[in-house]
mmCIF file of C-alpha atoms and ligand atoms in Angstrom:
data_model
loop_
_atom_site.group_PDB
_atom_site.id
_atom_site.type_symbol
_atom_site.label_atom_id
_atom_site.label_comp_id
_atom_site.label_asym_id
_atom_site.label_seq_id
_atom_site.Cartn_x
_atom_site.Cartn_y
_atom_site.Cartn_z
ATOM 1 C CA MET A 84 0.000 0.000 0.000
ATOM 2 C CA ASN A 85 1.014 3.616 -0.460
ATOM 3 C CA ASP A 86 2.364 6.040 2.130
ATOM 4 C CA VAL A 87 -0.570 8.401 1.697
ATOM 5 C CA ASN A 88 -3.828 7.392 3.248
ATOM 6 C CA VAL A 89 -5.636 5.277 0.722
ATOM 7 C CA LYS A 90 -9.163 6.547 0.471
ATOM 8 C CA ILE A 91 -10.319 4.463 -2.476
ATOM 9 C CA PRO A 92 -8.110 1.425 -3.112
ATOM 10 C CA PHE A 93 -7.638 -0.110 -6.535
ATOM 11 C CA VAL A 94 -8.956 -3.417 -5.226
ATOM 12 C CA ASP A 95 -10.300 -4.439 -1.832
ATOM 13 C CA LEU A 96 -10.738 -8.159 -1.388
ATOM 14 C CA SER A 97 -11.678 -7.977 2.283
ATOM 15 C CA LEU A 98 -15.266 -7.074 1.409
ATOM 16 C CA GLN A 99 -16.030 -10.281 -0.476
ATOM 17 C CA HIS A 100 -14.126 -12.334 2.092
ATOM 18 C CA GLN A 101 -16.076 -10.922 5.040
ATOM 19 C CA SER A 102 -19.382 -12.121 3.674
ATOM 20 C CA ILE A 103 -18.323 -15.777 3.412
ATOM 21 C CA GLN A 104 -15.601 -16.027 6.027
ATOM 22 C CA LYS A 105 -17.359 -18.689 8.076
ATOM 23 C CA GLN A 106 -17.898 -21.034 5.151
ATOM 24 C CA MET A 107 -14.316 -20.632 3.974
ATOM 25 C CA ARG A 108 -12.901 -21.361 7.434
ATOM 26 C CA GLN A 109 -15.082 -24.458 7.668
ATOM 27 C CA ALA A 110 -13.963 -25.648 4.220
ATOM 28 C CA ILE A 111 -10.312 -25.186 5.206
ATOM 29 C CA GLU A 112 -10.883 -27.070 8.456
ATOM 30 C CA ASP A 113 -12.499 -29.905 6.524
ATOM 31 C CA VAL A 114 -9.328 -30.236 4.453
ATOM 32 C CA LEU A 115 -7.200 -30.244 7.614
ATOM 33 C CA GLU A 116 -9.354 -32.988 9.026
ATOM 34 C CA ARG A 117 -9.232 -35.127 5.897
ATOM 35 C CA GLY A 118 -5.556 -34.389 5.342
ATOM 36 C CA ASP A 119 -5.934 -34.785 1.575
ATOM 37 C CA PHE A 120 -3.712 -31.811 0.780
ATOM 38 C CA ILE A 121 -2.649 -32.955 -2.677
ATOM 39 C CA LEU A 122 -5.275 -33.868 -5.312
ATOM 40 C CA GLY A 123 -7.930 -34.070 -2.604
ATOM 41 C CA LYS A 124 -11.704 -34.081 -2.584
ATOM 42 C CA ALA A 125 -12.216 -30.307 -2.594
ATOM 43 C CA LEU A 126 -10.079 -30.126 -5.732
ATOM 44 C CA SER A 127 -12.113 -32.626 -7.724
ATOM 45 C CA ASP A 128 -15.365 -31.071 -6.493
ATOM 46 C CA PHE A 129 -14.209 -27.621 -7.540
ATOM 47 C CA GLU A 130 -12.778 -28.765 -10.885
ATOM 48 C CA ALA A 131 -16.090 -30.319 -11.897
ATOM 49 C CA GLU A 132 -18.153 -27.326 -10.834
ATOM 50 C CA PHE A 133 -15.906 -24.732 -12.395
ATOM 51 C CA ALA A 134 -15.704 -26.599 -15.714
ATOM 52 C CA SER A 135 -19.457 -26.879 -15.844
ATOM 53 C CA ALA A 136 -19.849 -23.158 -15.087
ATOM 54 C CA CYS A 137 -17.625 -22.465 -18.120
ATOM 55 C CA GLY A 138 -19.607 -24.748 -20.412
ATOM 56 C CA ALA A 139 -16.756 -27.274 -20.493
ATOM 57 C CA GLU A 140 -16.582 -30.949 -19.595
ATOM 58 C CA TYR A 141 -13.358 -31.227 -17.596
ATOM 59 C CA GLY A 142 -11.365 -28.980 -15.298
ATOM 60 C CA VAL A 143 -7.753 -29.666 -14.344
ATOM 61 C CA GLY A 144 -6.425 -27.489 -11.521
ATOM 62 C CA VAL A 145 -2.823 -26.336 -11.679
ATOM 63 C CA ALA A 146 -0.455 -24.136 -9.693
ATOM 64 C CA CYS A 147 -1.149 -20.882 -11.571
ATOM 65 C CA GLY A 148 -2.619 -19.404 -14.737
ATOM 66 C CA THR A 149 0.748 -19.354 -16.478
ATOM 67 C CA ASP A 150 1.022 -23.126 -16.017
ATOM 68 C CA ALA A 151 -2.542 -23.533 -17.277
ATOM 69 C CA ILE A 152 -1.396 -21.887 -20.529
ATOM 70 C CA ALA A 153 2.014 -23.579 -20.815
ATOM 71 C CA LEU A 154 0.880 -27.098 -19.883
ATOM 72 C CA GLY A 155 -2.497 -26.602 -21.545
ATOM 73 C CA LEU A 156 -0.924 -25.844 -24.922
ATOM 74 C CA GLN A 157 1.273 -28.921 -24.469
ATOM 75 C CA ALA A 158 -1.807 -30.988 -23.656
ATOM 76 C CA CYS A 159 -3.268 -29.774 -26.972
ATOM 77 C CA ASN A 160 -0.050 -30.891 -28.718
ATOM 78 C CA ILE A 161 0.930 -27.330 -29.559
ATOM 79 C CA GLY A 162 4.688 -27.017 -29.207
ATOM 80 C CA ALA A 163 7.954 -26.905 -31.115
ATOM 81 C CA GLY A 164 7.453 -26.129 -34.784
ATOM 82 C CA SER A 165 4.034 -24.556 -34.240
ATOM 83 C CA GLU A 166 3.310 -20.870 -34.554
ATOM 84 C CA VAL A 167 0.767 -19.443 -32.147
ATOM 85 C CA ILE A 168 -1.017 -16.130 -32.739
ATOM 86 C CA LEU A 169 -1.551 -13.917 -29.694
ATOM 87 C CA PRO A 170 -2.197 -10.227 -29.016
ATOM 88 C CA ALA A 171 0.784 -7.936 -28.364
ATOM 89 C CA ASN A 172 -1.161 -6.141 -25.623
ATOM 90 C CA THR A 173 -1.655 -8.813 -23.021
ATOM 91 C CA PHE A 174 -0.181 -9.683 -19.672
ATOM 92 C CA VAL A 175 3.258 -11.173 -20.235
ATOM 93 C CA ALA A 176 2.100 -14.544 -18.863
ATOM 94 C CA THR A 177 0.256 -15.273 -22.118
ATOM 95 C CA LEU A 178 3.548 -14.981 -23.966
ATOM 96 C CA ILE A 179 5.505 -16.918 -21.344
ATOM 97 C CA GLY A 180 2.976 -19.746 -21.558
ATOM 98 C CA VAL A 181 3.347 -19.980 -25.337
ATOM 99 C CA LEU A 182 7.145 -19.941 -25.088
ATOM 100 C CA ARG A 183 7.217 -22.548 -22.318
ATOM 101 C CA ALA A 184 5.124 -24.859 -24.469
ATOM 102 C CA GLY A 185 7.930 -24.617 -27.013
ATOM 103 C CA ALA A 186 5.811 -22.887 -29.658
ATOM 104 C CA THR A 187 6.715 -19.747 -31.616
ATOM 105 C CA PRO A 188 4.689 -16.690 -30.621
ATOM 106 C CA VAL A 189 3.388 -14.461 -33.424
ATOM 107 C CA PHE A 190 1.987 -11.153 -32.209
ATOM 108 C CA VAL A 191 -0.981 -9.299 -33.617
ATOM 109 C CA ASP A 192 -2.134 -5.751 -32.897
ATOM 110 C CA CYS A 193 -5.387 -4.856 -31.157
ATOM 111 C CA ASP A 194 -8.538 -2.933 -31.918
ATOM 112 C CA PRO A 195 -7.949 0.477 -30.295
ATOM 113 C CA ASN A 196 -11.572 0.744 -29.136
ATOM 114 C CA THR A 197 -11.853 -2.571 -27.302
ATOM 115 C CA ALA A 198 -8.144 -3.367 -26.746
ATOM 116 C CA LEU A 199 -8.973 -6.917 -27.926
ATOM 117 C CA ILE A 200 -7.006 -8.777 -30.589
ATOM 118 C CA ASP A 201 -7.726 -7.446 -34.087
ATOM 119 C CA LEU A 202 -8.848 -10.500 -36.039
ATOM 120 C CA ALA A 203 -8.603 -8.677 -39.362
ATOM 121 C CA ALA A 204 -4.934 -8.005 -38.637
ATOM 122 C CA ALA A 205 -4.527 -11.634 -37.572
ATOM 123 C CA GLU A 206 -5.267 -12.685 -41.171
ATOM 124 C CA ASN A 207 -1.822 -11.415 -42.142
ATOM 125 C CA ALA A 208 -0.108 -13.333 -39.346
ATOM 126 C CA VAL A 209 -1.201 -16.776 -40.534
ATOM 127 C CA THR A 210 1.442 -18.996 -42.150
ATOM 128 C CA LEU A 211 1.640 -22.677 -43.019
ATOM 129 C CA LYS A 212 3.081 -23.269 -39.545
ATOM 130 C CA THR A 213 0.283 -21.555 -37.619
ATOM 131 C CA LYS A 214 -1.418 -24.081 -35.398
ATOM 132 C CA ALA A 215 -3.404 -22.059 -32.892
ATOM 133 C CA ILE A 216 -4.695 -18.672 -31.846
ATOM 134 C CA VAL A 217 -4.690 -17.610 -28.195
ATOM 135 C CA PRO A 218 -7.355 -14.929 -27.848
ATOM 136 C CA VAL A 219 -7.121 -13.044 -24.559
ATOM 137 C CA HIS A 220 -10.468 -11.904 -23.161
ATOM 138 C CA LEU A 221 -8.762 -8.787 -21.874
ATOM 139 C CA TYR A 222 -10.262 -6.832 -18.981
ATOM 140 C CA GLY A 223 -13.141 -9.346 -18.857
ATOM 141 C CA GLN A 224 -14.546 -8.897 -22.364
ATOM 142 C CA VAL A 225 -14.820 -11.947 -24.626
ATOM 143 C CA VAL A 226 -13.283 -11.656 -28.099
ATOM 144 C CA SER A 227 -16.125 -11.817 -30.664
ATOM 145 C CA PRO A 228 -16.931 -15.568 -30.670
ATOM 146 C CA GLN A 229 -18.387 -15.848 -34.155
ATOM 147 C CA GLU A 230 -15.532 -13.922 -35.752
ATOM 148 C CA LEU A 231 -13.019 -15.953 -33.802
ATOM 149 C CA ILE A 232 -14.580 -19.285 -34.741
ATOM 150 C CA ASN A 233 -14.845 -18.249 -38.408
ATOM 151 C CA PHE A 234 -11.211 -17.164 -38.408
ATOM 152 C CA ALA A 235 -10.050 -20.422 -36.831
ATOM 153 C CA GLN A 236 -12.135 -22.559 -39.186
ATOM 154 C CA ARG A 237 -10.973 -20.683 -42.257
ATOM 155 C CA HIS A 238 -7.344 -21.363 -41.385
ATOM 156 C CA ASP A 239 -7.825 -24.697 -39.633
ATOM 157 C CA LEU A 240 -6.467 -23.434 -36.297
ATOM 158 C CA MET A 241 -7.141 -24.426 -32.724
ATOM 159 C CA ILE A 242 -8.585 -21.798 -30.389
ATOM 160 C CA PHE A 243 -6.926 -21.836 -26.973
ATOM 161 C CA GLU A 244 -8.483 -19.139 -24.787
ATOM 162 C CA ASP A 245 -6.600 -17.118 -22.212
ATOM 163 C CA ALA A 246 -9.587 -16.498 -19.969
ATOM 164 C CA ALA A 247 -7.525 -15.434 -16.943
ATOM 165 C CA GLN A 248 -9.489 -12.167 -16.734
ATOM 166 C CA ALA A 249 -12.850 -13.518 -17.842
ATOM 167 C CA HIS A 250 -14.347 -15.961 -15.321
ATOM 168 C CA LEU A 251 -18.002 -16.506 -16.365
ATOM 169 C CA ALA A 252 -17.853 -13.855 -19.094
ATOM 170 C CA HIS A 253 -20.047 -14.443 -22.147
ATOM 171 C CA ARG A 254 -20.907 -12.889 -25.498
ATOM 172 C CA ASP A 255 -23.490 -13.556 -28.198
ATOM 173 C CA GLY A 256 -24.644 -16.701 -26.421
ATOM 174 C CA TYR A 257 -21.151 -18.172 -26.058
ATOM 175 C CA LYS A 258 -19.436 -18.660 -22.712
ATOM 176 C CA ALA A 259 -15.770 -17.810 -22.230
ATOM 177 C CA GLY A 260 -13.985 -21.118 -21.886
ATOM 178 C CA SER A 261 -16.171 -22.935 -24.399
ATOM 179 C CA LEU A 262 -15.018 -21.385 -27.690
ATOM 180 C CA GLY A 263 -12.210 -23.726 -28.599
ATOM 181 C CA ILE A 264 -10.210 -26.770 -27.650
ATOM 182 C CA ALA A 265 -9.362 -25.517 -24.159
ATOM 183 C CA ALA A 266 -9.191 -22.422 -21.953
ATOM 184 C CA ALA A 267 -6.811 -21.299 -19.232
ATOM 185 C CA TYR A 268 -7.829 -19.442 -16.066
ATOM 186 C CA SER A 269 -5.897 -17.880 -13.226
ATOM 187 C CA PHE A 270 -7.001 -17.702 -9.592
ATOM 188 C CA TYR A 271 -4.443 -15.081 -8.596
ATOM 189 C CA PRO A 272 -6.063 -13.376 -5.570
ATOM 190 C CA SER A 273 -7.246 -10.242 -7.383
ATOM 191 C CA LYS A 274 -8.792 -12.064 -10.359
ATOM 192 C CA ASN A 275 -12.600 -12.170 -10.489
ATOM 193 C CA LEU A 276 -12.351 -15.561 -8.792
ATOM 194 C CA GLY A 277 -9.276 -15.498 -6.581
ATOM 195 C CA ALA A 278 -7.603 -17.989 -4.261
ATOM 196 C CA PHE A 279 -5.613 -17.219 -1.095
ATOM 197 C CA GLY A 280 -2.460 -17.479 -3.168
ATOM 198 C CA ASP A 281 -1.627 -18.711 -6.645
ATOM 199 C CA GLY A 282 -3.813 -21.075 -8.614
ATOM 200 C CA GLY A 283 -5.074 -21.850 -12.094
ATOM 201 C CA ILE A 284 -7.130 -24.284 -14.126
ATOM 202 C CA LEU A 285 -7.473 -25.630 -17.637
ATOM 203 C CA VAL A 286 -11.000 -26.383 -18.821
ATOM 204 C CA THR A 287 -11.771 -28.432 -21.918
ATOM 205 C CA LYS A 288 -14.434 -30.538 -23.605
ATOM 206 C CA ASP A 289 -11.787 -32.860 -25.031
ATOM 207 C CA THR A 290 -11.177 -36.095 -23.106
ATOM 208 C CA GLU A 291 -7.669 -36.612 -24.440
ATOM 209 C CA VAL A 292 -6.591 -33.067 -23.664
ATOM 210 C CA ALA A 293 -7.965 -33.435 -20.126
ATOM 211 C CA GLN A 294 -6.194 -36.754 -19.590
ATOM 212 C CA LYS A 295 -2.891 -35.434 -20.869
ATOM 213 C CA MET A 296 -3.229 -32.354 -18.666
ATOM 214 C CA VAL A 297 -3.868 -34.581 -15.632
ATOM 215 C CA ARG A 298 -0.593 -36.347 -16.397
ATOM 216 C CA LEU A 299 1.411 -33.219 -17.201
ATOM 217 C CA ARG A 300 0.610 -31.563 -13.875
ATOM 218 C CA ASN A 301 1.589 -34.706 -11.963
ATOM 219 C CA TYR A 302 5.110 -35.559 -13.200
ATOM 220 C CA GLY A 303 3.725 -36.975 -16.439
ATOM 221 C CA ALA A 304 2.510 -40.081 -14.629
ATOM 222 C CA SER A 305 -0.295 -42.176 -16.089
ATOM 223 C CA LYS A 306 -0.290 -44.188 -12.872
ATOM 224 C CA LYS A 307 1.898 -43.966 -9.804
ATOM 225 C CA TYR A 308 5.611 -44.182 -10.697
ATOM 226 C CA PHE A 309 4.875 -44.825 -14.368
ATOM 227 C CA HIS A 310 5.774 -41.778 -16.424
ATOM 228 C CA VAL A 311 4.588 -41.458 -19.999
ATOM 229 C CA GLU A 312 5.607 -37.865 -20.565
ATOM 230 C CA ALA A 313 8.075 -35.344 -19.248
ATOM 231 C CA GLY A 314 5.581 -33.593 -17.034
ATOM 232 C CA THR A 315 6.075 -31.392 -14.028
ATOM 233 C CA ASN A 316 4.685 -30.714 -10.577
ATOM 234 C CA SER A 317 1.891 -28.175 -10.923
ATOM 235 C CA ARG A 318 -1.230 -28.961 -8.931
ATOM 236 C CA LEU A 319 -3.859 -26.675 -7.483
ATOM 237 C CA ASP A 320 -3.625 -27.180 -3.700
ATOM 238 C CA THR A 321 -6.657 -28.803 -2.107
ATOM 239 C CA LEU A 322 -6.704 -25.920 0.404
ATOM 240 C CA GLN A 323 -6.918 -23.369 -2.407
ATOM 241 C CA ALA A 324 -9.580 -25.425 -4.169
ATOM 242 C CA ALA A 325 -11.606 -25.516 -0.944
ATOM 243 C CA VAL A 326 -11.560 -21.719 -0.793
ATOM 244 C CA LEU A 327 -12.425 -21.384 -4.497
ATOM 245 C CA HIS A 328 -15.226 -23.921 -4.125
ATOM 246 C CA GLN A 329 -16.832 -21.751 -1.429
ATOM 247 C CA LYS A 330 -16.418 -18.607 -3.525
ATOM 248 C CA LEU A 331 -17.716 -19.998 -6.819
ATOM 249 C CA PRO A 332 -21.444 -19.748 -6.002
ATOM 250 C CA HIS A 333 -20.967 -16.021 -5.320
ATOM 251 C CA LEU A 334 -19.016 -15.254 -8.471
ATOM 252 C CA ALA A 335 -21.997 -14.444 -10.699
ATOM 253 C CA GLY A 336 -23.249 -11.951 -8.114
ATOM 254 C CA TRP A 337 -19.826 -10.328 -7.791
ATOM 255 C CA ASN A 338 -19.557 -10.076 -11.578
ATOM 256 C CA ALA A 339 -23.017 -8.499 -11.759
ATOM 257 C CA ASN A 340 -21.877 -5.930 -9.210
ATOM 258 C CA ARG A 341 -18.776 -5.188 -11.323
ATOM 259 C CA LEU A 342 -21.010 -4.642 -14.361
ATOM 260 C CA GLU A 343 -23.241 -2.279 -12.406
ATOM 261 C CA ILE A 344 -20.181 -0.311 -11.262
ATOM 262 C CA ALA A 345 -18.867 -0.176 -14.844
ATOM 263 C CA ARG A 346 -22.208 1.135 -16.112
ATOM 264 C CA GLN A 347 -22.089 3.877 -13.513
ATOM 265 C CA TYR A 348 -18.524 4.765 -14.527
ATOM 266 C CA ASP A 349 -19.686 4.848 -18.180
ATOM 267 C CA SER A 350 -22.446 7.310 -17.496
ATOM 268 C CA GLU A 351 -20.466 9.504 -15.073
ATOM 269 C CA LEU A 352 -17.543 9.639 -17.519
ATOM 270 C CA ALA A 353 -19.620 10.446 -20.614
ATOM 271 C CA PRO A 354 -19.233 14.246 -20.266
ATOM 272 C CA LEU A 355 -15.414 13.873 -20.152
ATOM 273 C CA LYS A 356 -15.311 12.591 -23.722
ATOM 274 C CA SER A 357 -14.935 16.143 -25.018
ATOM 275 C CA MET A 358 -11.849 16.465 -22.802
ATOM 276 C CA GLY A 359 -10.128 13.418 -24.267
ATOM 277 C CA ILE A 360 -11.159 10.771 -21.755
ATOM 278 C CA THR A 361 -13.026 7.715 -23.056
ATOM 279 C CA PRO A 362 -13.648 4.274 -21.584
ATOM 280 C CA ILE A 363 -12.501 1.159 -23.447
ATOM 281 C CA GLU A 364 -15.617 0.073 -25.352
ATOM 282 C CA ASN A 365 -17.863 -2.680 -24.140
ATOM 283 C CA GLN A 366 -19.148 -4.500 -27.222
ATOM 284 C CA SER A 367 -20.322 -7.539 -25.285
ATOM 285 C CA GLY A 368 -23.291 -6.078 -23.388
ATOM 286 C CA ASP A 369 -24.003 -7.747 -20.068
ATOM 287 C CA GLY A 370 -21.473 -10.532 -20.717
ATOM 288 C CA HIS A 371 -18.522 -8.302 -19.778
ATOM 289 C CA VAL A 372 -17.210 -9.250 -16.325
ATOM 290 C CA TYR A 373 -15.027 -6.147 -15.864
ATOM 291 C CA HIS A 374 -11.954 -7.634 -14.285
ATOM 292 C CA LEU A 375 -10.665 -4.125 -14.938
ATOM 293 C CA TYR A 376 -12.359 -0.841 -15.791
ATOM 294 C CA VAL A 377 -10.025 0.971 -18.174
ATOM 295 C CA ILE A 378 -10.150 4.483 -19.614
ATOM 296 C CA LYS A 379 -8.036 6.061 -22.345
ATOM 297 C CA VAL A 380 -6.497 9.486 -21.880
ATOM 298 C CA ASP A 381 -5.757 10.744 -25.394
ATOM 299 C CA GLU A 382 -3.658 13.614 -26.793
ATOM 300 C CA SER A 383 -6.586 16.045 -26.649
ATOM 301 C CA CYS A 384 -6.759 15.769 -22.855
ATOM 302 C CA PRO A 385 -5.136 18.788 -21.151
ATOM 303 C CA LEU A 386 -3.599 16.445 -18.559
ATOM 304 C CA GLN A 387 -1.364 13.507 -19.394
ATOM 305 C CA ARG A 388 -2.159 10.027 -18.131
ATOM 306 C CA GLU A 389 0.774 10.101 -15.661
ATOM 307 C CA GLU A 390 -0.317 13.429 -14.214
ATOM 308 C CA ILE A 391 -3.829 12.156 -13.663
ATOM 309 C CA GLN A 392 -2.519 9.011 -12.007
ATOM 310 C CA GLU A 393 -0.145 10.913 -9.717
ATOM 311 C CA LYS A 394 -2.717 13.484 -8.691
ATOM 312 C CA LEU A 395 -5.286 10.790 -7.961
ATOM 313 C CA ALA A 396 -2.722 8.905 -5.851
ATOM 314 C CA ALA A 397 -1.938 12.061 -3.896
ATOM 315 C CA LEU A 398 -5.647 12.300 -3.110
ATOM 316 C CA GLY A 399 -5.762 8.678 -1.958
ATOM 317 C CA ILE A 400 -7.294 7.176 -5.105
ATOM 318 C CA GLN A 401 -5.334 4.201 -6.436
ATOM 319 C CA THR A 402 -5.242 3.326 -10.116
ATOM 320 C CA GLY A 403 -3.256 0.922 -12.312
ATOM 321 C CA ILE A 404 -1.913 0.542 -15.850
ATOM 322 C CA HIS A 405 -2.615 -2.744 -17.614
ATOM 323 C CA TYR A 406 -0.122 -2.824 -19.208
ATOM 324 C CA PRO A 407 2.487 -0.080 -19.598
ATOM 325 C CA ILE A 408 4.749 -1.975 -22.057
ATOM 326 C CA PRO A 409 3.362 -4.266 -24.760
ATOM 327 C CA CYS A 410 4.872 -7.779 -24.810
ATOM 328 C CA HIS A 411 6.804 -7.270 -28.045
ATOM 329 C CA LEU A 412 8.797 -4.427 -26.470
ATOM 330 C CA GLN A 413 9.726 -6.197 -23.230
ATOM 331 C CA PRO A 414 13.510 -6.489 -22.961
ATOM 332 C CA ALA A 415 13.423 -10.198 -22.116
ATOM 333 C CA PHE A 416 11.964 -11.037 -25.521
ATOM 334 C CA SER A 417 14.136 -8.934 -27.799
ATOM 335 C CA ASN A 418 15.278 -12.217 -29.378
ATOM 336 C CA LEU A 419 11.828 -12.423 -31.003
ATOM 337 C CA CYS A 420 13.013 -9.472 -33.128
ATOM 338 C CA TYR A 421 9.991 -7.233 -32.859
ATOM 339 C CA LYS A 422 10.494 -3.488 -32.682
ATOM 340 C CA MET A 423 8.770 -0.245 -31.803
ATOM 341 C CA GLY A 424 6.260 0.594 -34.503
ATOM 342 C CA ASP A 425 5.260 -3.008 -35.214
ATOM 343 C CA PHE A 426 1.930 -2.719 -33.378
ATOM 344 C CA PRO A 427 0.920 0.950 -33.291
ATOM 345 C CA HIS A 428 -2.463 0.487 -31.615
ATOM 346 C CA SER A 429 -1.015 -1.564 -28.759
ATOM 347 C CA GLU A 430 1.869 0.863 -28.344
ATOM 348 C CA LYS A 431 -0.443 3.875 -28.264
ATOM 349 C CA LEU A 432 -2.865 2.232 -25.839
ATOM 350 C CA ALA A 433 -0.004 1.396 -23.476
ATOM 351 C CA LYS A 434 0.608 5.134 -23.176
ATOM 352 C CA GLN A 435 -3.060 6.111 -22.812
ATOM 353 C CA ILE A 436 -4.734 3.537 -20.582
ATOM 354 C CA LEU A 437 -5.562 3.927 -16.927
ATOM 355 C CA SER A 438 -7.414 1.342 -14.825
ATOM 356 C CA LEU A 439 -9.782 2.835 -12.257
ATOM 357 C CA PRO A 440 -10.743 1.245 -8.927
ATOM 358 C CA MET A 441 -12.943 -1.793 -9.580
ATOM 359 C CA TYR A 442 -14.057 -4.524 -7.197
ATOM 360 C CA PRO A 443 -17.315 -5.912 -5.869
ATOM 361 C CA GLY A 444 -18.419 -3.655 -3.069
ATOM 362 C CA LEU A 445 -17.035 -0.410 -4.511
ATOM 363 C CA THR A 446 -19.866 1.975 -3.696
ATOM 364 C CA SER A 447 -21.724 4.269 -6.024
ATOM 365 C CA SER A 448 -20.534 7.310 -4.074
ATOM 366 C CA GLN A 449 -16.934 6.130 -4.438
ATOM 367 C CA VAL A 450 -17.406 5.804 -8.211
ATOM 368 C CA LYS A 451 -18.898 9.299 -8.272
ATOM 369 C CA GLU A 452 -15.956 10.625 -6.304
ATOM 370 C CA VAL A 453 -13.324 9.040 -8.584
ATOM 371 C CA VAL A 454 -14.935 10.577 -11.660
ATOM 372 C CA ALA A 455 -15.577 13.931 -9.987
ATOM 373 C CA VAL A 456 -11.922 14.187 -8.989
ATOM 374 C CA ILE A 457 -10.749 13.340 -12.522
ATOM 375 C CA ALA A 458 -13.197 15.880 -13.964
ATOM 376 C CA SER A 459 -12.044 18.622 -11.639
ATOM 377 C CA LEU A 460 -8.345 17.899 -12.243
ATOM 378 C CA VAL A 461 -8.854 18.037 -15.988
ATOM 379 C CA SER A 462 -11.040 21.128 -16.052
ATOM 380 C CA GLU A 463 -8.750 22.950 -13.611
ATOM 381 C CA LYS A 464 -5.853 22.337 -15.996
ATOM 382 C CA GLN A 465 -7.958 23.348 -18.964
ATOM 383 C CA GLY A 466 -8.884 26.576 -17.181
ATOM 384 C CA LYS A 467 -5.223 27.357 -16.505
ATOM 385 C CA LEU A 468 -4.314 26.729 -20.118
ATOM 386 C CA LEU A 469 -7.072 29.059 -21.293
ATOM 387 C CA HIS A 470 -5.753 31.851 -19.090
ATOM 388 C CA ILE A 471 -2.195 31.782 -20.370
HETATM 389 C C1 PLP B 895 -3.246 -13.229 -14.560
HETATM 390 C C2 PLP B 895 -3.079 -13.553 -15.962
HETATM 391 C C3 PLP B 895 -2.344 -14.676 -16.392
HETATM 392 C C4 PLP B 895 -1.463 -15.505 -15.501
HETATM 393 O O1 PLP B 895 -1.976 -16.009 -14.372
HETATM 394 P P1 PLP B 895 -1.053 -16.354 -13.119
HETATM 395 O O2 PLP B 895 -1.990 -17.115 -12.253
HETATM 396 O O3 PLP B 895 -0.625 -15.067 -12.527
HETATM 397 O O4 PLP B 895 0.086 -17.182 -13.582
HETATM 398 C C5 PLP B 895 -2.337 -14.972 -17.750
HETATM 399 N N1 PLP B 895 -2.970 -14.204 -18.642
HETATM 400 C C6 PLP B 895 -3.650 -13.103 -18.286
HETATM 401 C C7 PLP B 895 -4.349 -12.308 -19.330
HETATM 402 C C8 PLP B 895 -3.721 -12.733 -16.939
HETATM 403 O O5 PLP B 895 -4.384 -11.635 -16.594
#
């Protein structure tokens, strides 16, 4: 936390935890009593329920979302020699997952209005080696399912969803997690469904993918001490699964609250459009689960994004930037030989975006206050400029 008194935090998980503390404690105690800490009952219960909530058949819990991507791609037989299309503007874990699977990442730019992968631009990224596309349902908004499915069918590609920000999101009648061969989720504490530590899951309708994933997370064993692939140790702890299992029934309600908050932000922010501040567009109606609520501060705004962020912080309002550097410009991946200018929309967004406080329980007066403070900062600066 910051030095200044935080008046409106970026996220506050204590609110959702308070309401179900008793049940979570009981679920943890049950695990202690059973002692089934690894691959225990709460894990299989949770895996089945989460998969079904995503419109999938199987769920395989792993140590984190990054592993769900890396091992999940492997389970889908996507690895060395395969090119995988992914957006340049995503959390770096999407890229790390693709690389760890042994595949070659091929970046694509985004639509500047939604920040989601631009499927028209993806047409130019397809080669004879392309095997899959990893759409990222960024900020909680599902990439257009019909366009995605058409694209994948046209080029005979697998769809492997990075749904780490999109638990229970939906669009045009399709659920996130059900669009392709498999989908990866993260249960990092601040995700829409968060554990008390790291966690992740792969969901799939495909029996073979599920079985291979079950082996990969458990040393590649098909039965005890019999190893059919070079797997690893990446299991979702039974204790974490017990917590997630208690939270799952509340997730839809928490998401609905996020949507309500986002709609209030939308309407309060509307007058700021003329001053260069616009929200990232929601094109998925009530299926958006708003993991993040993100605005763009463009060149016409009298204040720069950094100034707004600093001034808000000084007033006790926390914000974030998701993400300040697109993947193709991260120093660790310079060997991929991308350069500044390759993905202009992603690069521009990285400079303009600002994530406002968003979590279930954020009150309507807090939302009003955040927007009122931004409005007054911007108009104060505008006034000063006019008087020069
Ligand atoms: C959080 C996140 C991940 C990685 O999840 P971890 O559990 O932190 O490993 C992957 N992709 C996206 C888009 C994410 O937001």
